[in-house]
mmCIF file of C-alpha atoms in Angstrom:
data_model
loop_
_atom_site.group_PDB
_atom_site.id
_atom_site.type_symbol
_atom_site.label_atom_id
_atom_site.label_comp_id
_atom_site.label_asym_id
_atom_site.label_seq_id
_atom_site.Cartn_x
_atom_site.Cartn_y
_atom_site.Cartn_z
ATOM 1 C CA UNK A 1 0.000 0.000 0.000
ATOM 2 C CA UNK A 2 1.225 3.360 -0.637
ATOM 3 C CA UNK A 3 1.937 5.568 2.311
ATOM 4 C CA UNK A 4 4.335 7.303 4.128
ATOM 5 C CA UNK A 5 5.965 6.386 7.642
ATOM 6 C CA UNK A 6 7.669 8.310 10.554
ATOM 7 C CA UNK A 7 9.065 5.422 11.992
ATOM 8 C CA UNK A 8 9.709 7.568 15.432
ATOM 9 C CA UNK A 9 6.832 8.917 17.302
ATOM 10 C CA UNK A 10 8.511 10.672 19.782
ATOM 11 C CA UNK A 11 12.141 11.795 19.982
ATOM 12 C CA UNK A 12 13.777 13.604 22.875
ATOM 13 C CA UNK A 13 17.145 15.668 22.635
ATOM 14 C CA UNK A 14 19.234 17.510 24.436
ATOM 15 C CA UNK A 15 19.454 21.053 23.768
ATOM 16 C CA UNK A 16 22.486 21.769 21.323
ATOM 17 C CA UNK A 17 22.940 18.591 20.224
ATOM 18 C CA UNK A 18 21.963 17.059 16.537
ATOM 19 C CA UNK A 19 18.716 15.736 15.314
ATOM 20 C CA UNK A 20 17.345 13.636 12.572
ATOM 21 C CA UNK A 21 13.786 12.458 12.077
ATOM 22 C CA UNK A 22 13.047 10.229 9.680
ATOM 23 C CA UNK A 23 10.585 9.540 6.614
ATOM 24 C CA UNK A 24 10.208 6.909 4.302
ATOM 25 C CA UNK A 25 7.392 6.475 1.415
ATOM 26 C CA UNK A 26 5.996 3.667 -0.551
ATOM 27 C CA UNK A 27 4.934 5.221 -4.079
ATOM 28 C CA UNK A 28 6.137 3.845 -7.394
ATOM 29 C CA UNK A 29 5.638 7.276 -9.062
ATOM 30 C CA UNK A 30 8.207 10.530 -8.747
ATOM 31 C CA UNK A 31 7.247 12.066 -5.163
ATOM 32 C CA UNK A 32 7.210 15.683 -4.290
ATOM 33 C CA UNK A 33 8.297 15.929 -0.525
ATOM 34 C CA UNK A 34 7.652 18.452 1.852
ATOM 35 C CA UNK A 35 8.283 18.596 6.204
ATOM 36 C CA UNK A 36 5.819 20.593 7.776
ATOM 37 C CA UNK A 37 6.768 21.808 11.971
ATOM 38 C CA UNK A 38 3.568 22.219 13.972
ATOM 39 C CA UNK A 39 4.367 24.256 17.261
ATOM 40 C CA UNK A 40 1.675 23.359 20.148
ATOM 41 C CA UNK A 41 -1.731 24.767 19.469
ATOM 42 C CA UNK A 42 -0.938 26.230 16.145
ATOM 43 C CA UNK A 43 -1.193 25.103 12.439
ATOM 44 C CA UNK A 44 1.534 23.146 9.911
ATOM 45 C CA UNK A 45 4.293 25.506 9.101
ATOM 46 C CA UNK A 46 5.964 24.720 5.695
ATOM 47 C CA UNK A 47 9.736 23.666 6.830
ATOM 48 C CA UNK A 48 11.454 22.917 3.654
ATOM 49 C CA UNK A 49 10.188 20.785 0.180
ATOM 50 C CA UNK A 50 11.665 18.810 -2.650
ATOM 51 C CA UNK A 51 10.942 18.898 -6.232
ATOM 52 C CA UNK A 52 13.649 18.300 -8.249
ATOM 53 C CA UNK A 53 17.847 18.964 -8.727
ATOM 54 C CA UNK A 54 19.908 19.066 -5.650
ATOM 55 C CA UNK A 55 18.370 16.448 -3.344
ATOM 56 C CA UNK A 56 20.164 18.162 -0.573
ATOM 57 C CA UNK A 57 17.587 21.005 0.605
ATOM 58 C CA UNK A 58 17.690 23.734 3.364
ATOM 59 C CA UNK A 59 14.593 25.291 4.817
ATOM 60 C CA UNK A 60 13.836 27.746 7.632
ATOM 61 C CA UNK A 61 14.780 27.754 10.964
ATOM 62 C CA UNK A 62 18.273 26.069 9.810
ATOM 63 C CA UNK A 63 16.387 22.622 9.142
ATOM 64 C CA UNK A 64 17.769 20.828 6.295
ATOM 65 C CA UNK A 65 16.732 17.384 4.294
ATOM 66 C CA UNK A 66 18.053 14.719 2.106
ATOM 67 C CA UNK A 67 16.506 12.749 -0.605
ATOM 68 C CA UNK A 68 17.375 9.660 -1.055
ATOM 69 C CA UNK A 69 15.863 7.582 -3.816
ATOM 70 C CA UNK A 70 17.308 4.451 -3.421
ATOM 71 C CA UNK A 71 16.352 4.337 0.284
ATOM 72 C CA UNK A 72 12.850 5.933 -0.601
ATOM 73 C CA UNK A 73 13.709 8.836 2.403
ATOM 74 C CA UNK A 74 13.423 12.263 2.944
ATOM 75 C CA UNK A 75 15.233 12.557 6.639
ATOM 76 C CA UNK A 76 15.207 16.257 8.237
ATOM 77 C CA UNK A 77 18.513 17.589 10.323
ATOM 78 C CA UNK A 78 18.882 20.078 12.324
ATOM 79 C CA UNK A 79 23.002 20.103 13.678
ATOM 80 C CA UNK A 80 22.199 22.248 17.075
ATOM 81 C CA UNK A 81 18.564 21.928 18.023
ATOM 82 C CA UNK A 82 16.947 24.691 19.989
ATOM 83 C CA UNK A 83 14.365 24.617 23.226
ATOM 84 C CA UNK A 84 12.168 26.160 19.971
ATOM 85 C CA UNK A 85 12.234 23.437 18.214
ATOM 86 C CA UNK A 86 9.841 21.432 20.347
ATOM 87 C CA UNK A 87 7.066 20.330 18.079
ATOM 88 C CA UNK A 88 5.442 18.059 16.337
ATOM 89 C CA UNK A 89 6.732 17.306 12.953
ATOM 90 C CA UNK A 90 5.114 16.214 9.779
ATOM 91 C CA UNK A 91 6.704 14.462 6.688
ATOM 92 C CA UNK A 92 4.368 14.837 3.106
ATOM 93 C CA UNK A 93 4.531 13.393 -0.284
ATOM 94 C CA UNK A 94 2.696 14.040 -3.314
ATOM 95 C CA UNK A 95 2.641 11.746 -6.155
ATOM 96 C CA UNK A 96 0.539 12.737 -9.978
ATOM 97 C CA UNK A 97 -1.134 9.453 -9.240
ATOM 98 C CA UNK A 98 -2.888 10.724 -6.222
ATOM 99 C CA UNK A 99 -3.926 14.122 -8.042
ATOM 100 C CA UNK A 100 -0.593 15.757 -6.117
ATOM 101 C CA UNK A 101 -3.235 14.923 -2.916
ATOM 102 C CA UNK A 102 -1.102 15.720 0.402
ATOM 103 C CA UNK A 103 -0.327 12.391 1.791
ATOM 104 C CA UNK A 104 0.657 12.980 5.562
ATOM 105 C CA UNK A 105 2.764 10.862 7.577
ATOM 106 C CA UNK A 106 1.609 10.294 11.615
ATOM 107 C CA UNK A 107 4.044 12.974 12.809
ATOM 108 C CA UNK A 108 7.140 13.339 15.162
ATOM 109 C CA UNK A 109 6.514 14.725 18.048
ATOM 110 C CA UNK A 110 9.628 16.327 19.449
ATOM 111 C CA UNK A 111 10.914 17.061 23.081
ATOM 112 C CA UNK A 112 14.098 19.316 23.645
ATOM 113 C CA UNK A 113 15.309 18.932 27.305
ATOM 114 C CA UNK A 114 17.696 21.317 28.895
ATOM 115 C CA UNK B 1 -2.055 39.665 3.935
ATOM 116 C CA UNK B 2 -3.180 37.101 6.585
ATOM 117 C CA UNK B 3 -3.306 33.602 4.712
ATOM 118 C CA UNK B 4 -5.160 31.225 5.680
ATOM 119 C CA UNK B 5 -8.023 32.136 8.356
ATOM 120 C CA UNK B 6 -10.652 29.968 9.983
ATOM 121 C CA UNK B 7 -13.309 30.853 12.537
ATOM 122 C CA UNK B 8 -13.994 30.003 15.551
ATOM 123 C CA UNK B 9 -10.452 28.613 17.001
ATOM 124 C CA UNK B 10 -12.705 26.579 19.297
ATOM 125 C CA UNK B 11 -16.249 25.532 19.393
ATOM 126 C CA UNK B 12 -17.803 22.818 21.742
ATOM 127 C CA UNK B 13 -21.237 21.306 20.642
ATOM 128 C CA UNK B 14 -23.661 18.258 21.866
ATOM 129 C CA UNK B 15 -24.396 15.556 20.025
ATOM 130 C CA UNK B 16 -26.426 16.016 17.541
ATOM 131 C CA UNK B 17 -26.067 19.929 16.819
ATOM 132 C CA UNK B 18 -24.995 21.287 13.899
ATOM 133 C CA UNK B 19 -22.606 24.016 12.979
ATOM 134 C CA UNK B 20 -20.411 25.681 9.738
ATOM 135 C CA UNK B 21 -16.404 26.040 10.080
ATOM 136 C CA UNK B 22 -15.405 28.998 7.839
ATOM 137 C CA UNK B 23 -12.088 29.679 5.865
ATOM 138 C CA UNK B 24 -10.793 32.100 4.003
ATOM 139 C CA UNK B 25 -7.672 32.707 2.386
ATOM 140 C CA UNK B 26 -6.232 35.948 0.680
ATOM 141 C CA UNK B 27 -3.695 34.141 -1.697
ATOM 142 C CA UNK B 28 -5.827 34.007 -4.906
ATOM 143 C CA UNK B 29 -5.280 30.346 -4.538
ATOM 144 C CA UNK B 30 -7.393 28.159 -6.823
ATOM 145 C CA UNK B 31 -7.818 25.128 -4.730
ATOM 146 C CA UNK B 32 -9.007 24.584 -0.742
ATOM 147 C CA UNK B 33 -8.708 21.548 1.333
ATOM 148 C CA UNK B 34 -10.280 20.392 5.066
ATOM 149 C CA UNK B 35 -8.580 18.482 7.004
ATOM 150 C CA UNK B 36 -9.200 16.460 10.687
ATOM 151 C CA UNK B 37 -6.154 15.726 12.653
ATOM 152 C CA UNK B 38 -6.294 13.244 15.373
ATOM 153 C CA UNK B 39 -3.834 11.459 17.420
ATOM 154 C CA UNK B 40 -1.643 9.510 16.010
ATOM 155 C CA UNK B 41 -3.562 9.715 12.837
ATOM 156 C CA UNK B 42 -1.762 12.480 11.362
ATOM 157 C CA UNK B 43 -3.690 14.797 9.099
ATOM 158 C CA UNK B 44 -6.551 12.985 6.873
ATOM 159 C CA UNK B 45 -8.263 14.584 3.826
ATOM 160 C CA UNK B 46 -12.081 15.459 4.531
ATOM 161 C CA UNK B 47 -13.040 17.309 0.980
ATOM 162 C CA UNK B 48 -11.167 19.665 -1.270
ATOM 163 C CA UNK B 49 -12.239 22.257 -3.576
ATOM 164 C CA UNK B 50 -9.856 22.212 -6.894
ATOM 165 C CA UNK B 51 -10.929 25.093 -8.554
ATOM 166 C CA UNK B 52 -14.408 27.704 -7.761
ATOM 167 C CA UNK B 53 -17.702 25.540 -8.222
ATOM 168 C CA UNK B 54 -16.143 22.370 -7.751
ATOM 169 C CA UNK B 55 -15.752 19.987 -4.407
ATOM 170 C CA UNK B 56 -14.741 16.724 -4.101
ATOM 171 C CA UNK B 57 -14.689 13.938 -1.280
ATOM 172 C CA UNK B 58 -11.331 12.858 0.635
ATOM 173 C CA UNK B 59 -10.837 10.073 2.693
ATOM 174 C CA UNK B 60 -13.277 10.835 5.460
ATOM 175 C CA UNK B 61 -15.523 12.484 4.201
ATOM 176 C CA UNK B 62 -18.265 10.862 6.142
ATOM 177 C CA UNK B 63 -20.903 13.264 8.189
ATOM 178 C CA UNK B 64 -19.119 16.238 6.651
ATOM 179 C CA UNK B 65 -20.928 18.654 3.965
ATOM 180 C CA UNK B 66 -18.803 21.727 2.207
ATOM 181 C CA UNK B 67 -19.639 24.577 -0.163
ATOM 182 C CA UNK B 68 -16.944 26.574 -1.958
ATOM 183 C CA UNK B 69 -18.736 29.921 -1.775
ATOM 184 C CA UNK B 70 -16.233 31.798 -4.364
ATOM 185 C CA UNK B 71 -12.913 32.243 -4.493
ATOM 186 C CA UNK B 72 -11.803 33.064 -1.101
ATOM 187 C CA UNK B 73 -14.216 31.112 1.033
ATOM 188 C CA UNK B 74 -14.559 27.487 1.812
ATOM 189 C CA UNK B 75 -16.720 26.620 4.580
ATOM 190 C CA UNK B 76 -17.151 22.837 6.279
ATOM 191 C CA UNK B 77 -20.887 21.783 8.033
ATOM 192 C CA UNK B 78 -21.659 19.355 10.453
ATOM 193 C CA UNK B 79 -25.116 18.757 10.079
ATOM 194 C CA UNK B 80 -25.349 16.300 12.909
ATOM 195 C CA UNK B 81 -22.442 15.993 15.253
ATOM 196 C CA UNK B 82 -20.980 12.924 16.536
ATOM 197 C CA UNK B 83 -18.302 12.246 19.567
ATOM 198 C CA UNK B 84 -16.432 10.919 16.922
ATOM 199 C CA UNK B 85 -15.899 14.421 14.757
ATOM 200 C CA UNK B 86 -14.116 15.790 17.732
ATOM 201 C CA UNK B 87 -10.716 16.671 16.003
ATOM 202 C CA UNK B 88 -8.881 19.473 15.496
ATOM 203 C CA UNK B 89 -9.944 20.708 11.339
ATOM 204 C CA UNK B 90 -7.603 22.406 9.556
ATOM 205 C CA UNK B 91 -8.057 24.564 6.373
ATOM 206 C CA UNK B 92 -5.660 24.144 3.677
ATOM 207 C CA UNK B 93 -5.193 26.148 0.349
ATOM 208 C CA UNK B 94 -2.935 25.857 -2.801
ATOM 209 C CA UNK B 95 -2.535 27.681 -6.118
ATOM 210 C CA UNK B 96 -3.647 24.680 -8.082
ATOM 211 C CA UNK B 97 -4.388 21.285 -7.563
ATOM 212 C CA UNK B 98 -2.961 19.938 -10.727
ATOM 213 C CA UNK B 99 0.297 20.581 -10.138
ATOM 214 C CA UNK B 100 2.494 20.118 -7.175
ATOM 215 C CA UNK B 101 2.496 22.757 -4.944
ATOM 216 C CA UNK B 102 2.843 24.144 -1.272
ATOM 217 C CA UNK B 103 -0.228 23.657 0.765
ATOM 218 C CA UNK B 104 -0.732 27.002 2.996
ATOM 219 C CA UNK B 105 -2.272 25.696 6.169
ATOM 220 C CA UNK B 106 -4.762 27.897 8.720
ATOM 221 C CA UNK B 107 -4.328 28.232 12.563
ATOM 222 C CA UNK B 108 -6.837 25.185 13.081
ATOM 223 C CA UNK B 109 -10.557 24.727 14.727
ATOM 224 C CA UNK B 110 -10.793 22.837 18.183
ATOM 225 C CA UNK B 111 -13.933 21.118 18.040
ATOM 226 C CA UNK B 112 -15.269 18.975 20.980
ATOM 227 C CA UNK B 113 -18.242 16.981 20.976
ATOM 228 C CA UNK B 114 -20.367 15.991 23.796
#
């Protein structure tokens, strides 16, 4: 079945130190990726998205992502993670098969301890 | 330019009531989505509007009615409510459907039913 998979629901880091959260997909066609950061009681904030050429992308808030085909990934990094980072994060393909529908993965949710 | 609004940011009803979630976005964006979110489900596709005059069903689009008013204004009904529509609904827009594109997300609805 197609669909997309955080494989971590929660993750808890220490202030400073690195992050990665991780996405996969199942879809045969070309996806368009996206990461969307959802701060507690507020809506999905675009973070960064992938289309095409460099498969290395950076985003706001000094959030960057890799595509990887062969591994069917899209894993966002962060190298010093902020007390402001705490949210809940979303990974989001697209596919033409779907009608470029928003296909959501179940989300990250993200704890940053002193 | 505000983006993406929705009214009210929380609304508590009783089974069996009925009430409209409004929308609005200032983007000149062709195409609207609703979404529920729920834990652990991530965000799941209720209808979405491609263009004016058109709506179409998502993946739960059960117990949900919409109306694409013009341009602008997309607006989601409950005509009976159930415990089980308690969710947080988010409003969604996009220049155009048929293409990939950024979805532009709204500060959410809290919606409890009793």
């Amino acid at each position: 079945a197609q669909s997309v998979t955080q494989p971590d629901i929660h993750i808890t880091v220490s202030e400073g130190a690195s992050l990665e959260l991780r996405c996969n997909y199942s879809y045969g066609a070309t996806p368009y990726l996206f990461w969307y950061v959802q701060s507690p009681g507020q809506g999905l904030q675009l973070l960064l998205k992938y289309f095409s050429g460099d498969t290395l992308v950076q985003g706001i808030k000094g959030f960057e992502a890799e595509f990887k085909r062969s591994q069917s990934s899209f894993n966002l990094r962060k190298p010093s993670v902020h007390w402001s980072d705490a949210a809940e994060y979303f990974c989001a393909v697209q596919i033409v098969d779907s009608g470029y529908e928003l296909n959501f993965g179940k989300g990250t949710s993200l704890l940053v301890t002193p | 330019n505000a983006g993406v609004t929705q009214t009210p940011k929380f609304q508590v009803l009783k089974t069996g009531q009925s009430m409209t979630l409004q929308c609005a976005q200032d983007m000149n964006h062709n195409s609207m989505y609703w979404y529920r979110q729920d834990p652990g489900m991530g965000l799941r596709l209720i209808y979405y509007s491609a263009s004016e005059g058109t709506t179409d069903k998502g993946e739960v689009p059960n117990g949900y009615n919409v109306s694409r008013l013009n341009k602008r204004e997309f607006s989601l009904r409950l005509e009976s409510a159930a415990p089980s529509q308690t969710s947080v609904y988010f409003c969604a827009s996009s220049p155009n459907r048929a293409s990939p594109d950024t979805q532009y997300f709204g500060p959410g609805t809290r919606l409890t039913v009793l």
